[in-house]
Every structure is written in structure tokens, then in C-alpha cells.
Amino acid sequence: MRRQVPLVITFVAGIIMIIQYFIPHEPFAGLQQRFNVWFLIISAFALILGIGNLIKIHGERISRQSAGWGYSVVLLVGLVTMSVVGIGWGIEPGTPFFYLFWNIQIPLSSTMFALLAFFIASASYRAFRARSFEATLLLAAAILVMLGRVPLGNFLWHRLPAVATWIMNYPNTAGQRAIMIGIALGVISSSLRIILGIERGLGGGQQ
Amino acid sequence: MTTLGVWIAALLTLFILSFLYKDNPFYKFAEHLFVGVSAGYGVAFTYHNILIPNLYVPLFKQGDYTLIIPLILGIMMVLRLFPKVGWVSRWPLAFVVGVTAGISLITYLQSNALVQIRETLRPFNTFGNVVIAVGVLTGLTYFFFSKEHKGVFGKTAKVGIWFLMITFGASFGYTVMARISLLIGRMHFLLSDWLGLIK
């Protein structure tokens, strides 16, 4: 029962989502719309599960007063404040939620990603050393694309922006396509394995 | 932005940038606040944009009682927090996995496989079309691991690697530029909005 029911649910849900594409009429079209809404609702509960887990882990850290428990207090205060303010007063511009979003979350997230500029610079120093023909290609493509997109590139050589555009439109597109087709074939075979119950490692643990 | 808001944003920006020196309590404070605030944002966003319009209103105001099924499945999902009954979370998880697999199979087949193949198979009337066809075919050859990369097959795969390297280089260049532009944005905020040094 514990093993068979999830397999049946996966099979039925997956098959209906496939059939509705080929037979876009009732009952399959209606089922597809209904399943999409159900999917959204269950995903929302999955977020609640994640939040519950976060509260559990950091609550334990605080109650045990383990190293860095003060940061867990900061995390939980941020979580509770944002949730209560958002649920209580709404999330539109002009609300307290939006004030917190604009003055805390936006600066934090954009600075966090901006910080990566420094790490990506040191990573590129290591990656861009022309030790082989392949590494040289990587180096040349990156430099040409970067220079071609800034005024300095145009100043150095007026055709550099066109070279960067050509690299993006042709060799880059070819590589991206090969990757995309490879991913698509992988996703299609994995999806089939999951729907047919061949892939069973998605139950999550040995409960 | 109010003055208080600018000061909060500026201090939090500096707290995060302080990591460039080394890991420190200010960075850890900002890091944990970021996680908490982002999770709280997710809660409020999900409440207003998913749970209210898709569950609460149709179920309790319009009487669509079929929504009791995802409500029960959702509660079963949350029960994963309790180890004794955690196994019931497999049912909603199975539903989510099944729907995702069904949708992915069709969408990836359509948009990532068939459309990309169709766009690749173009007449060789321009040099660009030849480059794309050769790049895709050799790139796919490299991804074919069921045959040893030797001889003509190996050389073809090698050309595929060259195309992939150009792709990675171009993507890397784009990523660097995106991060640098974010950094410029933060520096502009500090020097303009906060300190007023530049207009």
C-alpha cells in the first residue's frame, strides 16, 4: 500500500497530462486545468513544509543555544516579520511589506549577487589561462563577448560588437542547441521512467 | 525611499560587502536576515497569489468542493515534519512528480527537441547555417557516450568540444557582465542615494 499507491498516483497524473495534449477535449482538458490548480496548491503546502523545517532547525539551535544561535533569532525574526506583515497588510506598493521588501530584501539580494562579481573574477583568472586549445577558445569567446558589449570594445575596434554578435548568434547558438537537445532527450527518458514506475527513488527516504 | 530606508539598505549593503575582507558577524547577520526575509516573502506571496485565489475563495466562497482533495494532499505533505506519519507525504509528492513528468515530457519534446532540430535543419545558403548545423551535430556527438570517442567519431566529438567551449566562454562572459552591472548598481546606490556624492 505504502509503495503501490504513490506509483499509481504518479502514473495516472503523468498519463493524463500527456493524453490531454493529444486529446484536448473533455474530460482530459478539464482534468488538465484542475490538475494544474491542484499542483499549485500542493506546491504552496510544500513551501509551508519548507518553512516548518526552517523553523524546526533554527528553533532547535536557539533552544540548545548552540554556536551562532543569535543568527537563528535574526533569521526567525526576519521570517515572522515579513510573513505577518505580508499576510496582515497585503503585499502591494505602499504597504509595510513593500517597505521591507524594497529596503531590506532588494539590497540584500542584489548585493549578494554583486558580491559574486569578485569571486567570478578570481574564478575567471584560474579558468581563463590558455593552457590548451579548448581553454584558449573559452578565453577568446568570453573576452570577445565581454568587449563586444561595452563601449571600450567599439573604441578598440569598430567591428568588435559585430564579432561578439556573430559568436552569440552562431557558434554559441549551436553549442546551446546541442546542450538543449541533450537535456530534452534526458528529460523525456527520465519522465517516461518516472511515469512507468521504473524510476522509484523519488519517494524521499526509507519511511 | 525614506531616509531610514536608505540607511537600512546602505548598512545591509556594506554588511554583505564586508565578506570581501573575511567572514564576520556583520555578514552573518545580513546573510541570516536575507534567508529569513526571503522565506517570509515566499510565505506572503504564496498566501496572496496561490492559496487565497486558488483554494480559499473557490472552496469556501464558491463551493468548489473538489478542492478538498488538494487541501488534504497539501496537509499530507506538511505531515512530513512528523516522522511517525511522514510516509503519507509520498502521496502528494507522487502527484507533483507525476504532473511534472507529464508536462515536462511534452514541453521538452516540443520546445527543446523538435523546435531546436527544425531550426537546425536549414538550407546551407549562409555560412552561419553551416556553422550551426556542424556545431549541433558535433556537440550531440560529444554527448553520445555509448560509443568510445575514437577515430572519426572521436575527432567529431572533439570539434563538438570546441563549440561547447565557445558556448561556455560566451555564457561566462555574459554572467560576469551581469554580476558587474549589479555591483555598479550597488556602488551607484551607495555613492548617490546614500552619500549623495554623485548626481
PDB file of N, CA and C in Angstrom, chain A residues 95-150:
ATOM      1  N   THR A  95       2.523  49.346   1.138  1.00  0.00           N
ATOM      2  CA  THR A  95       2.276  48.595   2.381  1.00  0.00           C
ATOM      3  C   THR A  95       3.598  48.439   3.154  1.00  0.00           C
ATOM      4  N   PRO A  96       3.514  48.134   4.476  1.00  0.00           N
ATOM      5  CA  PRO A  96       4.747  47.874   5.241  1.00  0.00           C
ATOM      6  C   PRO A  96       5.577  46.735   4.638  1.00  0.00           C
ATOM      7  N   PHE A  97       4.888  45.744   4.068  1.00  0.00           N
ATOM      8  CA  PHE A  97       5.580  44.613   3.440  1.00  0.00           C
ATOM      9  C   PHE A  97       6.467  45.121   2.301  1.00  0.00           C
ATOM     10  N   PHE A  98       5.899  46.004   1.499  1.00  0.00           N
ATOM     11  CA  PHE A  98       6.646  46.513   0.355  1.00  0.00           C
ATOM     12  C   PHE A  98       7.846  47.342   0.819  1.00  0.00           C
ATOM     13  N   TYR A  99       7.659  48.085   1.947  1.00  0.00           N
ATOM     14  CA  TYR A  99       8.766  48.877   2.511  1.00  0.00           C
ATOM     15  C   TYR A  99       9.925  47.951   2.893  1.00  0.00           C
ATOM     16  N   LEU A 100       9.590  46.841   3.569  1.00  0.00           N
ATOM     17  CA  LEU A 100      10.629  45.883   3.970  1.00  0.00           C
ATOM     18  C   LEU A 100      11.264  45.225   2.745  1.00  0.00           C
ATOM     19  N   PHE A 101      10.413  44.902   1.780  1.00  0.00           N
ATOM     20  CA  PHE A 101      10.906  44.274   0.549  1.00  0.00           C
ATOM     21  C   PHE A 101      11.890  45.204  -0.152  1.00  0.00           C
ATOM     22  N   TRP A 102      11.533  46.468  -0.251  1.00  0.00           N
ATOM     23  CA  TRP A 102      12.329  47.432  -1.013  1.00  0.00           C
ATOM     24  C   TRP A 102      13.622  47.808  -0.293  1.00  0.00           C
ATOM     25  N   ASN A 103      13.550  47.935   1.038  1.00  0.00           N
ATOM     26  CA  ASN A 103      14.706  48.427   1.792  1.00  0.00           C
ATOM     27  C   ASN A 103      15.570  47.336   2.410  1.00  0.00           C
ATOM     28  N   ILE A 104      15.051  46.116   2.479  1.00  0.00           N
ATOM     29  CA  ILE A 104      15.861  45.027   3.057  1.00  0.00           C
ATOM     30  C   ILE A 104      16.144  43.936   2.022  1.00  0.00           C
ATOM     31  N   GLN A 105      15.076  43.393   1.448  1.00  0.00           N
ATOM     32  CA  GLN A 105      15.304  42.230   0.572  1.00  0.00           C
ATOM     33  C   GLN A 105      16.020  42.589  -0.728  1.00  0.00           C
ATOM     34  N   ILE A 106      15.589  43.673  -1.368  1.00  0.00           N
ATOM     35  CA  ILE A 106      16.229  44.054  -2.653  1.00  0.00           C
ATOM     36  C   ILE A 106      17.719  44.362  -2.458  1.00  0.00           C
ATOM     37  N   PRO A 107      18.091  45.233  -1.488  1.00  0.00           N
ATOM     38  CA  PRO A 107      19.534  45.495  -1.313  1.00  0.00           C
ATOM     39  C   PRO A 107      20.317  44.237  -0.971  1.00  0.00           C
ATOM     40  N   LEU A 108      19.734  43.381  -0.103  1.00  0.00           N
ATOM     41  CA  LEU A 108      20.452  42.162   0.288  1.00  0.00           C
ATOM     42  C   LEU A 108      20.663  41.238  -0.899  1.00  0.00           C
ATOM     43  N   SER A 109      19.602  41.018  -1.683  1.00  0.00           N
ATOM     44  CA  SER A 109      19.745  40.061  -2.791  1.00  0.00           C
ATOM     45  C   SER A 109      20.661  40.614  -3.880  1.00  0.00           C
ATOM     46  N   SER A 110      20.514  41.910  -4.220  1.00  0.00           N
ATOM     47  CA  SER A 110      21.364  42.417  -5.309  1.00  0.00           C
ATOM     48  C   SER A 110      22.817  42.518  -4.867  1.00  0.00           C
ATOM     49  N   THR A 111      23.078  42.841  -3.579  1.00  0.00           N
ATOM     50  CA  THR A 111      24.477  42.897  -3.123  1.00  0.00           C
ATOM     51  C   THR A 111      25.064  41.493  -3.059  1.00  0.00           C
ATOM     52  N   MET A 112      24.232  40.537  -2.642  1.00  0.00           N
ATOM     53  CA  MET A 112      24.716  39.148  -2.574  1.00  0.00           C
ATOM     54  C   MET A 112      25.181  38.687  -3.971  1.00  0.00           C
ATOM     55  N   PHE A 113      24.394  39.019  -4.993  1.00  0.00           N
ATOM     56  CA  PHE A 113      24.783  38.618  -6.347  1.00  0.00           C
ATOM     57  C   PHE A 113      25.938  39.482  -6.875  1.00  0.00           C
ATOM     58  N   ALA A 114      25.964  40.761  -6.447  1.00  0.00           N
ATOM     59  CA  ALA A 114      27.064  41.631  -6.861  1.00  0.00           C
ATOM     60  C   ALA A 114      28.382  41.117  -6.281  1.00  0.00           C
ATOM     61  N   LEU A 115      28.300  40.559  -5.077  1.00  0.00           N
ATOM     62  CA  LEU A 115      29.496  40.011  -4.422  1.00  0.00           C
ATOM     63  C   LEU A 115      30.140  38.927  -5.289  1.00  0.00           C
ATOM     64  N   LEU A 116      29.277  38.234  -6.031  1.00  0.00           N
ATOM     65  CA  LEU A 116      29.780  37.161  -6.896  1.00  0.00           C
ATOM     66  C   LEU A 116      30.687  37.706  -8.004  1.00  0.00           C
ATOM     67  N   ALA A 117      30.577  39.009  -8.294  1.00  0.00           N
ATOM     68  CA  ALA A 117      31.438  39.598  -9.328  1.00  0.00           C
ATOM     69  C   ALA A 117      32.899  39.383  -8.964  1.00  0.00           C
ATOM     70  N   PHE A 118      33.218  39.544  -7.673  1.00  0.00           N
ATOM     71  CA  PHE A 118      34.609  39.393  -7.231  1.00  0.00           C
ATOM     72  C   PHE A 118      35.051  37.927  -7.319  1.00  0.00           C
ATOM     73  N   PHE A 119      34.146  37.032  -6.905  1.00  0.00           N
ATOM     74  CA  PHE A 119      34.519  35.611  -6.922  1.00  0.00           C
ATOM     75  C   PHE A 119      34.606  35.085  -8.351  1.00  0.00           C
ATOM     76  N   ILE A 120      33.725  35.596  -9.199  1.00  0.00           N
ATOM     77  CA  ILE A 120      33.735  35.164 -10.597  1.00  0.00           C
ATOM     78  C   ILE A 120      35.006  35.701 -11.281  1.00  0.00           C
ATOM     79  N   ALA A 121      35.481  36.881 -10.809  1.00  0.00           N
ATOM     80  CA  ALA A 121      36.718  37.440 -11.373  1.00  0.00           C
ATOM     81  C   ALA A 121      37.905  36.547 -11.021  1.00  0.00           C
ATOM     82  N   SER A 122      37.959  36.091  -9.757  1.00  0.00           N
ATOM     83  CA  SER A 122      39.083  35.230  -9.371  1.00  0.00           C
ATOM     84  C   SER A 122      38.947  33.856 -10.042  1.00  0.00           C
ATOM     85  N   ALA A 123      37.698  33.397 -10.207  1.00  0.00           N
ATOM     86  CA  ALA A 123      37.482  32.103 -10.889  1.00  0.00           C
ATOM     87  C   ALA A 123      37.906  32.207 -12.347  1.00  0.00           C
ATOM     88  N   SER A 124      37.599  33.355 -12.966  1.00  0.00           N
ATOM     89  CA  SER A 124      37.952  33.507 -14.386  1.00  0.00           C
ATOM     90  C   SER A 124      39.468  33.589 -14.553  1.00  0.00           C
ATOM     91  N   TYR A 125      40.155  34.140 -13.548  1.00  0.00           N
ATOM     92  CA  TYR A 125      41.614  34.187 -13.626  1.00  0.00           C
ATOM     93  C   TYR A 125      42.182  32.764 -13.702  1.00  0.00           C
ATOM     94  N   ARG A 126      41.569  31.879 -12.907  1.00  0.00           N
ATOM     95  CA  ARG A 126      42.047  30.480 -12.920  1.00  0.00           C
ATOM     96  C   ARG A 126      41.594  29.750 -14.186  1.00  0.00           C
ATOM     97  N   ALA A 127      40.321  29.995 -14.588  1.00  0.00           N
ATOM     98  CA  ALA A 127      39.760  29.240 -15.721  1.00  0.00           C
ATOM     99  C   ALA A 127      40.290  29.718 -17.065  1.00  0.00           C
ATOM    100  N   PHE A 128      40.626  31.004 -17.151  1.00  0.00           N
ATOM    101  CA  PHE A 128      40.949  31.583 -18.446  1.00  0.00           C
ATOM    102  C   PHE A 128      42.420  31.501 -18.819  1.00  0.00           C
ATOM    103  N   ARG A 129      43.194  30.731 -18.105  1.00  0.00           N
ATOM    104  CA  ARG A 129      44.584  30.582 -18.520  1.00  0.00           C
ATOM    105  C   ARG A 129      44.634  29.656 -19.734  1.00  0.00           C
ATOM    106  N   ALA A 130      45.263  30.146 -20.795  1.00  0.00           N
ATOM    107  CA  ALA A 130      45.241  29.416 -22.064  1.00  0.00           C
ATOM    108  C   ALA A 130      46.210  28.233 -22.022  1.00  0.00           C
ATOM    109  N   ARG A 131      45.808  27.171 -21.292  1.00  0.00           N
ATOM    110  CA  ARG A 131      46.706  26.019 -21.157  1.00  0.00           C
ATOM    111  C   ARG A 131      46.535  25.024 -22.294  1.00  0.00           C
ATOM    112  N   SER A 132      45.375  25.057 -22.954  1.00  0.00           N
ATOM    113  CA  SER A 132      45.134  24.134 -24.068  1.00  0.00           C
ATOM    114  C   SER A 132      44.326  24.873 -25.127  1.00  0.00           C
ATOM    115  N   PHE A 133      44.138  24.222 -26.272  1.00  0.00           N
ATOM    116  CA  PHE A 133      43.376  24.868 -27.346  1.00  0.00           C
ATOM    117  C   PHE A 133      41.938  25.141 -26.901  1.00  0.00           C
ATOM    118  N   GLU A 134      41.342  24.177 -26.154  1.00  0.00           N
ATOM    119  CA  GLU A 134      39.965  24.334 -25.687  1.00  0.00           C
ATOM    120  C   GLU A 134      39.852  25.511 -24.722  1.00  0.00           C
ATOM    121  N   ALA A 135      40.833  25.611 -23.783  1.00  0.00           N
ATOM    122  CA  ALA A 135      40.823  26.718 -22.819  1.00  0.00           C
ATOM    123  C   ALA A 135      41.003  28.050 -23.532  1.00  0.00           C
ATOM    124  N   THR A 136      41.801  28.049 -24.599  1.00  0.00           N
ATOM    125  CA  THR A 136      42.007  29.282 -25.365  1.00  0.00           C
ATOM    126  C   THR A 136      40.713  29.712 -26.048  1.00  0.00           C
ATOM    127  N   LEU A 137      39.965  28.723 -26.571  1.00  0.00           N
ATOM    128  CA  LEU A 137      38.674  29.039 -27.196  1.00  0.00           C
ATOM    129  C   LEU A 137      37.725  29.677 -26.178  1.00  0.00           C
ATOM    130  N   LEU A 138      37.690  29.086 -24.974  1.00  0.00           N
ATOM    131  CA  LEU A 138      36.836  29.608 -23.906  1.00  0.00           C
ATOM    132  C   LEU A 138      37.234  31.048 -23.571  1.00  0.00           C
ATOM    133  N   LEU A 139      38.532  31.251 -23.413  1.00  0.00           N
ATOM    134  CA  LEU A 139      39.077  32.574 -23.089  1.00  0.00           C
ATOM    135  C   LEU A 139      38.719  33.586 -24.159  1.00  0.00           C
ATOM    136  N   ALA A 140      38.979  33.199 -25.437  1.00  0.00           N
ATOM    137  CA  ALA A 140      38.746  34.133 -26.548  1.00  0.00           C
ATOM    138  C   ALA A 140      37.261  34.480 -26.647  1.00  0.00           C
ATOM    139  N   ALA A 141      36.390  33.469 -26.539  1.00  0.00           N
ATOM    140  CA  ALA A 141      34.944  33.726 -26.653  1.00  0.00           C
ATOM    141  C   ALA A 141      34.487  34.663 -25.544  1.00  0.00           C
ATOM    142  N   ALA A 142      34.927  34.400 -24.309  1.00  0.00           N
ATOM    143  CA  ALA A 142      34.496  35.232 -23.170  1.00  0.00           C
ATOM    144  C   ALA A 142      34.971  36.670 -23.348  1.00  0.00           C
ATOM    145  N   ILE A 143      36.241  36.838 -23.720  1.00  0.00           N
ATOM    146  CA  ILE A 143      36.789  38.201 -23.851  1.00  0.00           C
ATOM    147  C   ILE A 143      36.110  38.952 -24.994  1.00  0.00           C
ATOM    148  N   LEU A 144      35.929  38.262 -26.132  1.00  0.00           N
ATOM    149  CA  LEU A 144      35.303  38.937 -27.282  1.00  0.00           C
ATOM    150  C   LEU A 144      33.857  39.334 -26.962  1.00  0.00           C
ATOM    151  N   VAL A 145      33.123  38.430 -26.277  1.00  0.00           N
ATOM    152  CA  VAL A 145      31.722  38.745 -25.939  1.00  0.00           C
ATOM    153  C   VAL A 145      31.671  39.910 -24.954  1.00  0.00           C
ATOM    154  N   MET A 146      32.568  39.895 -23.952  1.00  0.00           N
ATOM    155  CA  MET A 146      32.550  40.981 -22.960  1.00  0.00           C
ATOM    156  C   MET A 146      32.935  42.309 -23.603  1.00  0.00           C
ATOM    157  N   LEU A 147      34.005  42.293 -24.385  1.00  0.00           N
ATOM    158  CA  LEU A 147      34.465  43.547 -25.007  1.00  0.00           C
ATOM    159  C   LEU A 147      33.455  44.055 -26.044  1.00  0.00           C
ATOM    160  N   GLY A 148      32.837  43.116 -26.746  1.00  0.00           N
ATOM    161  CA  GLY A 148      31.883  43.494 -27.787  1.00  0.00           C
ATOM    162  C   GLY A 148      30.618  44.124 -27.255  1.00  0.00           C
ATOM    163  N   ARG A 149      30.365  43.975 -25.962  1.00  0.00           N
ATOM    164  CA  ARG A 149      29.124  44.504 -25.370  1.00  0.00           C
ATOM    165  C   ARG A 149      29.337  45.818 -24.610  1.00  0.00           C
ATOM    166  N   VAL A 150      30.583  46.307 -24.565  1.00  0.00           N
ATOM    167  CA  VAL A 150      30.829  47.567 -23.844  1.00  0.00           C
ATOM    168  C   VAL A 150      31.449  48.588 -24.806  1.00  0.00           C
TER     169      VAL A 150
END
